[in-house]
């Protein structure tokens, strides 16, 4: 059942200890800037490109972004959808995700039911993911009608993650919200890591090497960054964060 993209992620985690994924928000880029950012990210050894954003709804623009990225990189392109409009036939795979702490059934199962036939038709590889919004939660928390779990309740996040694993989801994502003023804290990551066996993804508000290192040394298998690639113009600060994730994975 494991497809090539999932195998690639597992292989990279085994090799490097921890990996970095670059998130590109279609609303913030043009096809040519997306292609330039993705090439830089690949050069710096990010393991895959994720494409998605909490408020993006234009599928034809998404298609153009994904096509442009696909033309410029060899690493997989994985959709990170906020809704059914976040599905593009040009990607390699899709996080088939359920927002586990949403109060709206649409984000738990509704959008997934509507999107499933399209995913089948496009033959996209599905990566089953339990998505948990913590801390401030940001735009993703508001759009997804989540009740973000406070950083002070790590054990509550851990049982959500455990439930995801028992459902057969193959990844868990702790999301602080894009641009969060404080990324997911170490204790929270450690508490979740202790109870699950599936790969743990952490993202939201990670901007510095110190924050990337804290996530990895606490147990994140995958660190996602979005904003910093645009903020740094995919230059030194971004490269250092990507390198820090891989370097600390092997420690
Ligand atoms: C958001 O976790 C990601 O879904 C990335 O967040 O943009 O803050 O890096 P940033």
Coordinates of N, CA and C and ligand atoms in Angstrom, one line a residue:
X1 N 0.8 -1.2 0.0 CA 0.0 0.0 0.0 C 0.9 1.3 0.0
X2 N 2.1 1.1 0.5 CA 3.0 2.3 0.6 C 3.4 2.7 -0.8
X3 N 3.1 4.0 -1.3 CA 3.5 4.4 -2.6 C 5.0 5.0 -2.6
X4 N 5.4 5.4 -3.8 CA 6.8 5.9 -3.9 C 7.1 7.1 -3.1
X5 N 6.2 8.0 -2.9 CA 6.5 9.2 -2.2 C 6.6 8.9 -0.7
X6 N 5.7 8.1 -0.2 CA 5.8 7.7 1.2 C 7.2 6.9 1.5
X7 N 7.5 6.1 0.5 CA 8.8 5.3 0.6 C 10.0 6.3 0.7
X8 N 9.9 7.3 -0.2 CA 10.9 8.3 -0.3 C 11.1 9.0 1.1
X9 N 9.9 9.4 1.7 CA 10.0 10.1 3.0 C 10.6 9.2 4.1
X10 N 10.2 7.9 4.1 CA 10.7 7.0 5.1 C 12.2 6.8 4.9
X11 N 12.6 6.6 3.7 CA 14.0 6.4 3.3 C 14.8 7.6 3.8
X12 N 14.3 8.8 3.5 CA 15.0 10.0 3.9 C 15.1 10.1 5.4
X13 N 14.1 9.8 6.1 CA 14.1 9.9 7.5 C 15.1 8.9 8.1
X14 N 15.1 7.7 7.5 CA 16.0 6.7 8.0 C 17.5 7.1 7.8
X15 N 17.7 7.7 6.6 CA 19.1 8.1 6.3 C 19.6 9.3 7.1
X16 N 18.7 10.3 7.2 CA 19.1 11.6 7.8 C 18.7 11.8 9.2
X17 N 17.8 10.9 9.7 CA 17.3 11.0 11.1 C 16.1 12.0 11.2
X18 N 16.2 13.1 10.5 CA 15.0 14.0 10.4 C 15.1 14.7 9.0
X19 N 14.0 15.1 8.5 CA 14.0 15.8 7.2 C 13.2 17.1 7.2
X20 N 13.5 17.9 6.2 CA 12.8 19.2 6.1 C 11.9 19.1 4.9
X21 N 10.7 19.7 5.0 CA 9.9 19.9 3.8 C 9.6 21.4 3.7
X22 N 9.6 21.8 2.4 CA 9.3 23.2 2.1 C 7.9 23.4 1.7
X23 N 7.2 24.3 2.4 CA 5.8 24.6 2.0 C 5.7 25.8 1.2
X24 N 5.1 25.7 0.0 CA 4.9 26.9 -0.8 C 3.4 27.2 -0.8
X25 N 3.0 28.4 -0.5 CA 1.6 28.8 -0.5 C 1.3 29.4 -1.9
X26 N 0.4 28.8 -2.6 CA 0.1 29.2 -4.0 C -0.3 30.7 -4.0
X27 N -0.9 31.2 -3.0 CA -1.4 32.6 -3.0 C -0.2 33.6 -2.9
X28 N 1.0 33.1 -2.5 CA 2.1 34.0 -2.3 C 3.1 34.0 -3.5
X29 N 2.8 33.2 -4.5 CA 3.8 33.0 -5.6 C 3.2 33.0 -7.0
X30 N 4.1 33.3 -7.9 CA 3.7 33.1 -9.3 C 4.4 31.8 -9.8
X31 N 4.0 31.2 -10.9 CA 4.7 30.0 -11.3 C 6.2 30.2 -11.4
X32 N 6.7 31.3 -11.9 CA 8.1 31.5 -12.0 C 8.8 31.6 -10.6
X33 N 8.2 32.4 -9.7 CA 8.8 32.5 -8.4 C 8.7 31.1 -7.6
X34 N 7.6 30.4 -7.8 CA 7.5 29.1 -7.1 C 8.6 28.2 -7.6
X35 N 8.8 28.2 -8.9 CA 9.8 27.3 -9.5 C 11.2 27.7 -9.0
X36 N 11.5 29.0 -8.9 CA 12.8 29.4 -8.4 C 13.0 29.0 -6.9
X37 N 11.9 29.2 -6.1 CA 12.0 28.8 -4.7 C 12.2 27.3 -4.5
X38 N 11.4 26.6 -5.3 CA 11.5 25.1 -5.1 C 12.9 24.6 -5.5
X39 N 13.5 25.2 -6.6 CA 14.8 24.7 -7.0 C 15.8 25.0 -5.9
X40 N 15.7 26.2 -5.3 CA 16.6 26.5 -4.2 C 16.5 25.5 -3.1
X41 N 15.2 25.3 -2.7 CA 15.0 24.3 -1.6 C 15.5 23.0 -1.9
X42 N 15.4 22.5 -3.2 CA 16.0 21.2 -3.5 C 17.5 21.2 -3.4
X43 N 18.1 22.3 -3.9 CA 19.5 22.5 -3.8 C 20.0 22.4 -2.4
X44 N 19.2 23.0 -1.5 CA 19.6 23.0 0.0 C 19.2 21.6 0.6
X45 N 18.7 20.7 -0.1 CA 18.3 19.4 0.3 C 17.1 19.2 1.2
X46 N 16.1 20.0 0.9 CA 14.8 19.8 1.5 C 14.3 18.5 0.8
X47 N 13.5 17.7 1.5 CA 13.2 16.3 1.0 C 12.0 16.3 0.0
X48 N 11.1 17.3 0.1 CA 9.9 17.4 -0.8 C 9.4 18.8 -0.7
X49 N 8.6 19.1 -1.7 CA 7.9 20.4 -1.7 C 6.4 20.1 -1.4
X50 N 5.9 20.9 -0.4 CA 4.4 20.8 -0.2 C 3.8 22.1 -0.8
X51 N 2.6 21.9 -1.3 CA 1.9 23.1 -1.9 C 0.5 23.2 -1.3
X52 N 0.3 24.4 -0.7 CA -1.1 24.6 -0.1 C -1.1 25.8 0.8
X53 N -2.3 26.3 1.1 CA -2.4 27.4 2.0 C -3.8 27.5 2.5
X54 N -4.0 28.0 3.7 CA -5.3 28.0 4.4 C -6.4 28.7 3.6
X55 N -6.1 29.7 2.8 CA -7.2 30.5 2.2 C -7.1 30.4 0.7
X56 N -6.3 29.5 0.1 CA -6.3 29.5 -1.3 C -7.4 28.6 -1.9
X57 N -8.0 29.1 -3.0 CA -9.2 28.4 -3.5 C -9.1 28.3 -5.0
X58 N -8.1 28.8 -5.6 CA -8.0 28.9 -7.1 C -7.3 27.7 -7.7
X59 N -8.1 26.7 -8.1 CA -7.4 25.4 -8.6 C -6.6 25.6 -9.8
X60 N -7.0 26.5 -10.7 CA -6.2 26.6 -12.0 C -4.9 27.3 -11.7
X61 N -4.9 28.2 -10.7 CA -3.6 28.8 -10.3 C -2.7 27.7 -9.6
X62 N -3.4 26.9 -8.8 CA -2.6 25.8 -8.1 C -2.0 24.9 -9.2
X63 N -2.8 24.6 -10.2 CA -2.3 23.7 -11.3 C -1.0 24.3 -11.9
X64 N -1.1 25.6 -12.1 CA 0.1 26.2 -12.8 C 1.3 26.3 -11.9
X65 N 1.0 26.4 -10.6 CA 2.1 26.5 -9.6 C 2.8 25.1 -9.5
X66 N 1.9 24.1 -9.4 CA 2.4 22.7 -9.3 C 3.2 22.3 -10.6
X67 N 2.6 22.6 -11.7 CA 3.3 22.3 -13.0 C 4.7 22.9 -13.0
X68 N 4.7 24.2 -12.6 CA 6.0 24.9 -12.7 C 7.0 24.3 -11.7
X69 N 6.6 23.9 -10.5 CA 7.5 23.3 -9.6 C 8.0 21.9 -10.1
X70 N 7.0 21.2 -10.6 CA 7.4 19.8 -11.2 C 8.4 19.9 -12.3
X71 N 8.3 21.0 -13.1 CA 9.3 21.2 -14.1 C 10.7 21.5 -13.6
X72 N 10.8 22.0 -12.3 CA 12.1 22.5 -11.9 C 12.8 21.6 -10.8
X73 N 12.0 20.6 -10.3 CA 12.7 19.8 -9.3 C 12.4 18.3 -9.5
X74 N 13.3 17.5 -8.9 CA 13.2 16.0 -9.0 C 12.4 15.5 -7.8
X75 N 12.6 16.2 -6.6 CA 11.9 15.7 -5.4 C 10.4 15.8 -5.5
X76 N 9.7 15.0 -4.7 CA 8.2 14.9 -4.8 C 7.5 16.2 -4.5
X77 N 6.4 16.4 -5.1 CA 5.5 17.6 -4.8 C 4.2 17.0 -4.2
X78 N 4.0 17.4 -2.9 CA 2.9 16.9 -2.1 C 1.9 18.0 -1.9
X79 N 0.7 17.7 -2.2 CA -0.4 18.7 -1.9 C -0.7 18.7 -0.4
X80 N -1.0 20.0 0.1 CA -1.4 20.2 1.5 C -2.7 20.9 1.4
X81 N -3.8 20.2 1.2 CA -5.0 20.9 0.8 C -5.8 21.5 2.0
X82 N -6.4 22.6 1.8 CA -7.3 23.2 2.8 C -8.8 22.9 2.5
X83 N -9.0 22.3 1.3 CA -10.3 22.0 0.8 C -10.2 21.2 -0.5
X84 N -11.4 20.9 -1.1 CA -11.3 20.1 -2.3 C -10.6 20.9 -3.5
X85 N -10.6 22.3 -3.3 CA -10.0 23.1 -4.3 C -8.5 23.0 -4.3
X86 N -8.0 22.3 -3.3 CA -6.5 22.2 -3.1 C -6.0 20.9 -3.8
X87 N -6.8 20.3 -4.7 CA -6.3 19.1 -5.3 C -5.9 19.4 -6.8
X88 N -4.6 19.0 -7.1 CA -4.2 19.3 -8.5 C -3.7 17.9 -9.0
X89 N -4.1 17.7 -10.3 CA -3.7 16.4 -10.9 C -2.2 16.3 -11.2
X90 N -1.5 17.5 -11.1 CA -0.1 17.5 -11.5 C 0.9 17.1 -10.4
X91 N 0.3 17.0 -9.2 CA 1.2 16.7 -8.0 C 1.5 15.2 -8.0
X92 N 2.5 14.8 -7.1 CA 2.8 13.4 -7.0 C 2.0 12.7 -5.9
X93 N 1.6 13.5 -4.9 CA 0.9 12.9 -3.8 C 0.1 14.0 -3.0
X94 N -0.7 13.5 -2.1 CA -1.5 14.4 -1.3 C -1.6 14.0 0.1
X95 N -1.4 14.9 1.0 CA -1.6 14.6 2.4 C -3.1 14.4 2.5
X96 N -3.5 13.1 2.8 CA -5.0 12.8 2.9 C -5.3 13.0 4.4
X97 N -5.7 14.2 4.7 CA -5.7 14.6 6.1 C -7.0 14.9 6.7
X98 N -7.1 14.7 8.0 CA -8.3 15.0 8.7 C -7.9 15.9 9.9
X99 N -8.6 17.0 10.0 CA -8.3 18.0 11.1 C -9.0 17.4 12.4
X100 N -8.2 16.7 13.2 CA -8.7 15.9 14.3 C -9.4 16.7 15.4
X101 N -9.0 18.0 15.5 CA -9.6 18.8 16.6 C -10.5 19.9 16.0
X102 N -11.1 19.6 14.9 CA -12.1 20.5 14.3 C -13.4 20.2 14.9
X103 N -14.3 21.2 15.1 CA -15.7 20.9 15.6 C -16.6 20.8 14.4
X104 N -16.0 20.9 13.2 CA -16.9 20.9 12.0 C -16.6 19.6 11.2
X105 N -17.7 18.8 11.1 CA -17.5 17.5 10.4 C -16.9 17.6 9.0
X106 N -17.1 18.8 8.4 CA -16.6 19.0 7.0 C -15.1 18.8 7.0
X107 N -14.4 19.3 8.0 CA -12.9 19.2 8.0 C -12.4 17.8 8.6
X108 N -13.4 17.1 9.2 CA -13.0 15.8 9.7 C -13.1 14.7 8.6
X109 N -14.3 14.8 7.9 CA -14.5 13.7 6.9 C -15.2 14.2 5.6
X110 N -15.9 15.4 5.7 CA -16.7 15.9 4.6 C -15.9 16.2 3.3
X111 N -14.9 17.0 3.5 CA -14.1 17.4 2.3 C -13.4 16.2 1.7
X112 N -13.0 15.3 2.6 CA -12.3 14.1 2.2 C -13.2 13.2 1.3
X113 N -14.4 13.1 1.7 CA -15.4 12.3 0.9 C -15.5 12.9 -0.5
X114 N -15.7 14.3 -0.5 CA -15.9 14.9 -1.8 C -14.6 14.8 -2.6
X115 N -13.5 14.9 -2.0 CA -12.2 14.9 -2.8 C -11.8 13.5 -3.2
X116 N -12.2 12.4 -2.5 CA -11.7 11.1 -2.8 C -11.8 10.7 -4.3
X117 N -13.0 10.9 -4.9 CA -13.1 10.4 -6.3 C -12.1 11.1 -7.2
X118 N -11.9 12.4 -6.9 CA -11.0 13.2 -7.8 C -9.6 12.6 -7.6
X119 N -9.2 12.3 -6.4 CA -7.9 11.8 -6.1 C -7.7 10.5 -6.8
X120 N -8.7 9.7 -6.8 CA -8.6 8.4 -7.5 C -8.5 8.6 -9.0
X121 N -9.3 9.5 -9.6 CA -9.2 9.8 -11.0 C -7.8 10.3 -11.4
X122 N -7.2 11.1 -10.6 CA -5.9 11.7 -10.9 C -4.8 10.8 -10.5
X123 N -5.1 9.6 -9.9 CA -4.1 8.7 -9.4 C -3.0 9.3 -8.5
X124 N -3.5 10.2 -7.6 CA -2.6 10.8 -6.7 C -2.3 9.8 -5.6
X125 N -1.0 9.8 -5.1 CA -0.7 8.9 -4.0 C -1.2 9.6 -2.7
X126 N -1.9 8.8 -1.9 CA -2.4 9.4 -0.7 C -1.5 9.1 0.5
X127 N -1.3 10.1 1.4 CA -0.5 10.0 2.6 C -1.4 10.3 3.7
X128 N -2.0 9.2 4.4 CA -3.0 9.5 5.5 C -2.4 10.2 6.7
X129 N -3.0 11.3 7.0 CA -2.4 12.2 8.0 C -3.4 12.7 9.0
X130 N -3.0 12.6 10.3 CA -3.8 13.2 11.4 C -3.3 14.6 11.6
X131 N -4.1 15.6 11.4 CA -3.7 17.0 11.5 C -4.2 17.6 12.8
X132 N -3.3 18.1 13.7 CA -3.8 18.6 15.0 C -3.3 20.0 15.1
X133 N -4.2 20.9 15.4 CA -3.8 22.3 15.5 C -3.7 22.7 17.0
X134 N -2.5 23.3 17.3 CA -2.1 23.6 18.6 C -1.7 25.0 18.8
X135 N -1.7 25.5 20.0 CA -1.2 26.9 20.3 C -2.2 27.9 19.7
X136 N -1.6 28.9 19.1 CA -2.5 30.0 18.5 C -3.3 29.4 17.4
X137 N -2.8 28.5 16.6 CA -3.6 27.9 15.6 C -3.6 28.6 14.3
X138 N -3.5 30.0 14.3 CA -3.4 30.8 13.1 C -4.6 30.7 12.2
X139 N -4.4 31.0 11.0 CA -5.5 31.0 10.0 C -6.0 29.6 9.8
X140 N -5.2 28.6 9.8 CA -5.6 27.2 9.6 C -6.6 26.9 10.7
X141 N -6.4 27.3 11.9 CA -7.3 27.0 13.0 C -8.7 27.7 12.8
X142 N -8.7 28.9 12.3 CA -9.9 29.6 12.1 C -10.7 29.0 11.0
X143 N -10.0 28.8 9.8 CA -10.6 28.3 8.6 C -11.2 26.9 8.9
X144 N -10.4 26.1 9.6 CA -10.7 24.7 9.9 C -11.6 24.5 11.1
X145 N -12.1 25.6 11.6 CA -13.0 25.6 12.8 C -12.4 24.6 13.9
X146 N -11.1 24.8 14.1 CA -10.5 23.9 15.2 C -10.7 24.6 16.5
X147 N -10.6 23.7 17.6 CA -10.4 24.2 18.9 C -8.9 23.9 19.2
X148 N -8.1 24.9 18.9 CA -6.6 24.6 19.1 C -6.3 24.2 20.5
X149 N -5.5 23.2 20.6 CA -5.1 22.7 21.9 C -4.0 23.5 22.5
X150 N -4.2 24.1 23.7 CA -3.1 24.9 24.2 C -1.8 24.2 24.5
X151 N -0.7 24.9 24.3 CA 0.6 24.4 24.6 C 0.8 23.8 26.0
X152 N -0.1 24.2 26.9 CA 0.0 23.7 28.3 C -0.7 22.4 28.5
X153 N -1.2 21.8 27.4 CA -1.9 20.5 27.5 C -1.3 19.5 26.6
X154 N 0.0 19.2 26.8 CA 0.7 18.2 25.9 C 0.0 16.8 25.9
X155 N -0.4 16.4 27.1 CA -1.0 15.1 27.1 C -2.3 14.9 26.3
X156 N -3.0 16.1 26.1 CA -4.2 16.1 25.3 C -3.9 16.0 23.8
X157 N -2.8 16.6 23.5 CA -2.3 16.5 22.1 C -1.9 15.1 21.8
X158 N -1.2 14.5 22.8 CA -0.7 13.1 22.6 C -1.8 12.1 22.4
X159 N -2.9 12.3 23.1 CA -4.0 11.3 22.9 C -4.7 11.5 21.5
X160 N -4.7 12.7 21.0 CA -5.2 12.9 19.7 C -4.3 12.2 18.7
X161 N -3.0 12.3 18.9 CA -2.0 11.7 18.0 C -2.1 10.2 18.1
X162 N -2.3 9.7 19.3 CA -2.4 8.2 19.4 C -3.7 7.7 18.7
X163 N -4.8 8.5 18.9 CA -6.0 8.1 18.2 C -5.8 8.1 16.7
X164 N -5.0 9.0 16.2 CA -4.7 9.1 14.7 C -4.0 7.8 14.3
X165 N -3.0 7.4 15.1 CA -2.3 6.1 14.8 C -3.2 4.9 14.9
X166 N -4.1 4.9 15.8 CA -5.0 3.7 16.0 C -6.0 3.7 14.8
X167 N -6.3 4.9 14.2 CA -7.2 4.9 13.1 C -6.5 4.4 11.8
X168 N -5.2 4.2 11.9 CA -4.4 3.8 10.7 C -3.8 4.9 9.9
X169 N -3.9 6.1 10.5 CA -3.2 7.2 9.8 C -1.7 7.0 9.9
X170 N -0.9 7.4 8.9 CA 0.5 7.0 8.9 C 1.4 8.2 9.2
X171 N 0.9 9.4 9.4 CA 1.7 10.5 9.8 C 0.8 11.3 10.8
X172 N 1.5 12.0 11.7 CA 0.8 13.0 12.6 C 1.5 14.4 12.4
X173 N 0.7 15.4 12.2 CA 1.2 16.8 12.0 C 0.7 17.7 13.1
X174 N 1.7 18.2 13.9 CA 1.4 19.2 14.9 C 1.6 20.6 14.3
X175 N 0.5 21.3 14.1 CA 0.5 22.6 13.4 C 0.2 23.7 14.4
X176 N 1.2 24.6 14.5 CA 1.1 25.8 15.3 C 0.4 26.9 14.6
X177 N 0.2 26.8 13.3 CA -0.3 27.8 12.4 C 0.8 28.6 11.8
X178 N 0.6 28.8 10.5 CA 1.7 29.5 9.7 C 1.9 30.9 10.3
X179 N 3.2 31.2 10.6 CA 3.5 32.5 11.2 C 3.3 32.6 12.7
X180 N 3.1 31.5 13.3 CA 2.9 31.5 14.8 C 4.0 32.2 15.5
X181 N 3.6 33.0 16.5 CA 4.7 33.7 17.2 C 5.6 32.8 18.0
X182 N 5.1 31.6 18.4 CA 5.9 30.6 19.1 C 5.7 29.3 18.5
X183 N 6.7 28.6 18.0 CA 6.5 27.3 17.4 C 6.1 26.3 18.4
X184 N 5.8 25.1 18.0 CA 5.4 24.0 18.9 C 6.5 23.8 20.0
X185 N 6.2 23.9 21.3 CA 7.3 23.8 22.3 C 7.8 22.4 22.4
X186 N 9.0 22.3 22.9 CA 9.8 21.0 23.0 C 9.0 20.0 23.8
X187 N 8.5 20.4 25.0 CA 7.8 19.4 25.8 C 6.6 18.8 25.1
X188 N 5.9 19.6 24.3 CA 4.7 19.1 23.6 C 5.2 18.0 22.6
X189 N 6.3 18.4 21.8 CA 6.8 17.4 20.8 C 7.2 16.1 21.5
X190 N 8.0 16.3 22.6 CA 8.5 15.1 23.3 C 7.3 14.2 23.8
X191 N 6.3 14.8 24.3 CA 5.2 14.1 24.9 C 4.5 13.3 23.8
X192 N 4.3 13.9 22.7 CA 3.6 13.2 21.5 C 4.5 12.1 21.0
X193 N 5.8 12.4 20.9 CA 6.7 11.4 20.3 C 6.8 10.2 21.2
X194 N 6.7 10.3 22.5 CA 6.7 9.2 23.4 C 5.6 8.2 23.1
X195 N 4.5 8.6 22.6 CA 3.3 7.7 22.6 C 3.0 7.2 21.2
X196 N 3.6 7.7 20.1 CA 3.3 7.2 18.8 C 4.5 6.6 18.1
X197 N 4.3 5.7 17.1 CA 5.4 5.1 16.4 C 5.4 5.6 15.0
X198 N 4.4 6.3 14.5 CA 4.4 6.9 13.2 C 5.2 8.2 13.1
X199 N 5.7 8.6 11.9 CA 6.4 9.8 11.8 C 5.7 11.0 12.3
X200 N 6.4 11.9 13.0 CA 5.8 13.1 13.5 C 6.3 14.3 12.8
X201 N 5.3 15.1 12.3 CA 5.6 16.3 11.5 C 5.3 17.5 12.4
X202 N 6.2 18.5 12.4 CA 6.0 19.7 13.2 C 6.2 20.9 12.3
X203 N 5.2 21.9 12.4 CA 5.4 23.1 11.6 C 4.6 24.3 12.2
X204 N 4.9 25.4 11.7 CA 4.2 26.7 12.1 C 5.2 27.5 13.0
X205 N 5.6 28.7 12.4 CA 6.4 29.6 13.2 C 7.9 29.3 13.3
X206 N 8.4 28.3 12.6 CA 9.8 28.0 12.7 C 10.6 28.8 11.7
X207 N 11.5 29.7 12.3 CA 12.2 30.7 11.5 C 13.7 30.6 11.7
X208 N 14.1 30.0 12.8 CA 15.5 30.1 13.1 C 16.1 28.7 13.3
X209 N 17.4 28.6 13.2 CA 18.1 27.3 13.3 C 17.8 26.8 14.7
X210 N 17.8 27.7 15.7 CA 17.6 27.2 17.1 C 16.2 26.6 17.2
X211 N 15.2 27.2 16.6 CA 13.9 26.6 16.6 C 13.8 25.2 15.9
X212 N 14.5 25.2 14.8 CA 14.5 23.9 14.0 C 15.2 22.8 14.8
X213 N 16.3 23.2 15.4 CA 17.0 22.2 16.2 C 16.2 21.7 17.4
X214 N 15.5 22.7 18.0 CA 14.6 22.3 19.2 C 13.6 21.3 18.7
X215 N 13.0 21.5 17.6 CA 11.9 20.6 17.1 C 12.5 19.2 16.9
X216 N 13.7 19.1 16.2 CA 14.3 17.8 15.8 C 14.8 17.1 17.1
X217 N 15.5 17.8 18.0 CA 16.0 17.1 19.1 C 14.9 16.7 20.1
X218 N 13.7 17.3 19.9 CA 12.6 16.9 20.8 C 11.8 15.7 20.2
X219 N 12.1 15.4 18.9 CA 11.5 14.2 18.3 C 10.8 14.4 17.0
X220 N 10.8 15.6 16.4 CA 10.1 15.7 15.1 C 10.9 14.9 14.1
X221 N 10.2 14.1 13.3 CA 10.9 13.4 12.2 C 10.9 14.3 10.9
X222 N 9.9 15.2 10.8 CA 9.8 16.0 9.7 C 9.5 17.5 10.2
X223 N 10.3 18.4 9.7 CA 10.0 19.8 10.1 C 9.6 20.5 8.8
X224 N 8.4 21.2 8.9 CA 7.9 22.0 7.7 C 8.1 23.5 8.0
X225 N 8.7 24.2 7.0 CA 8.7 25.6 7.1 C 8.0 26.2 5.8
X226 N 7.3 27.3 6.0 CA 6.7 27.9 4.9 C 7.2 29.3 4.7
X227 N 6.8 30.2 5.6 CA 7.2 31.7 5.5 C 8.6 32.0 5.2
X228 N 9.6 31.3 5.9 CA 11.0 31.7 5.8 C 11.5 31.7 4.4
X229 N 11.0 30.8 3.6 CA 11.6 30.7 2.2 C 11.4 32.0 1.5
X230 N 10.2 32.6 1.6 CA 9.9 33.8 1.0 C 10.6 35.0 1.7
X231 N 10.5 34.9 3.0 CA 11.1 36.0 3.8 C 12.6 36.2 3.5
X232 N 13.3 35.1 3.3 CA 14.8 35.1 3.1 C 15.1 35.1 1.6
X233 N 14.1 35.1 0.8 CA 14.4 34.9 -0.6 C 15.1 33.7 -0.9
X234 N 14.8 32.6 -0.1 CA 15.5 31.3 -0.3 C 17.0 31.4 -0.2
X235 N 17.5 32.3 0.6 CA 18.9 32.5 0.8 C 19.4 31.9 2.1
X236 N 20.5 32.5 2.6 CA 21.2 31.9 3.7 C 20.4 31.4 4.9
X237 N 19.5 32.3 5.4 CA 18.7 31.9 6.6 C 17.9 30.6 6.4
X238 N 17.4 30.5 5.2 CA 16.6 29.4 4.9 C 17.5 28.1 4.7
X239 N 18.6 28.3 4.0 CA 19.5 27.1 3.9 C 20.0 26.6 5.2
X240 N 20.3 27.5 6.2 CA 20.7 27.1 7.5 C 19.7 26.3 8.2
X241 N 18.4 26.7 8.1 CA 17.3 26.0 8.8 C 17.2 24.5 8.2
X242 N 17.3 24.4 6.9 CA 17.2 23.1 6.2 C 18.3 22.2 6.7
X243 N 19.5 22.8 6.7 CA 20.7 22.0 7.1 C 20.7 21.7 8.5
X244 N 20.2 22.6 9.4 CA 20.1 22.3 10.8 C 19.2 21.1 11.1
X245 N 18.1 20.9 10.3 CA 17.2 19.8 10.5 C 17.9 18.5 10.2
X246 N 18.6 18.5 9.1 CA 19.3 17.2 8.7 C 20.5 16.9 9.7
X247 N 21.2 18.0 10.0 CA 22.4 17.8 10.9 C 21.9 17.2 12.3
X248 N 20.9 17.8 12.8 CA 20.4 17.4 14.1 C 19.7 16.0 14.1
X249 N 19.2 15.6 13.0 CA 18.5 14.3 12.9 C 19.5 13.2 13.2
X250 N 20.8 13.4 12.8 CA 21.8 12.4 13.0 C 22.4 12.4 14.3
X251 N 22.1 13.4 15.1 CA 22.8 13.5 16.4 C 22.3 12.4 17.4
Ligands
LIG1 C1 2.0 26.0 8.1 O1 3.3 24.7 9.4 C2 3.3 25.4 8.2 O2 1.0 25.1 7.7 C3 4.4 26.3 8.1 O3 4.3 27.5 8.9 O4 4.8 29.4 7.4 O5 5.1 29.6 9.9 O6 6.7 28.2 8.5 P1 5.3 28.8 8.7

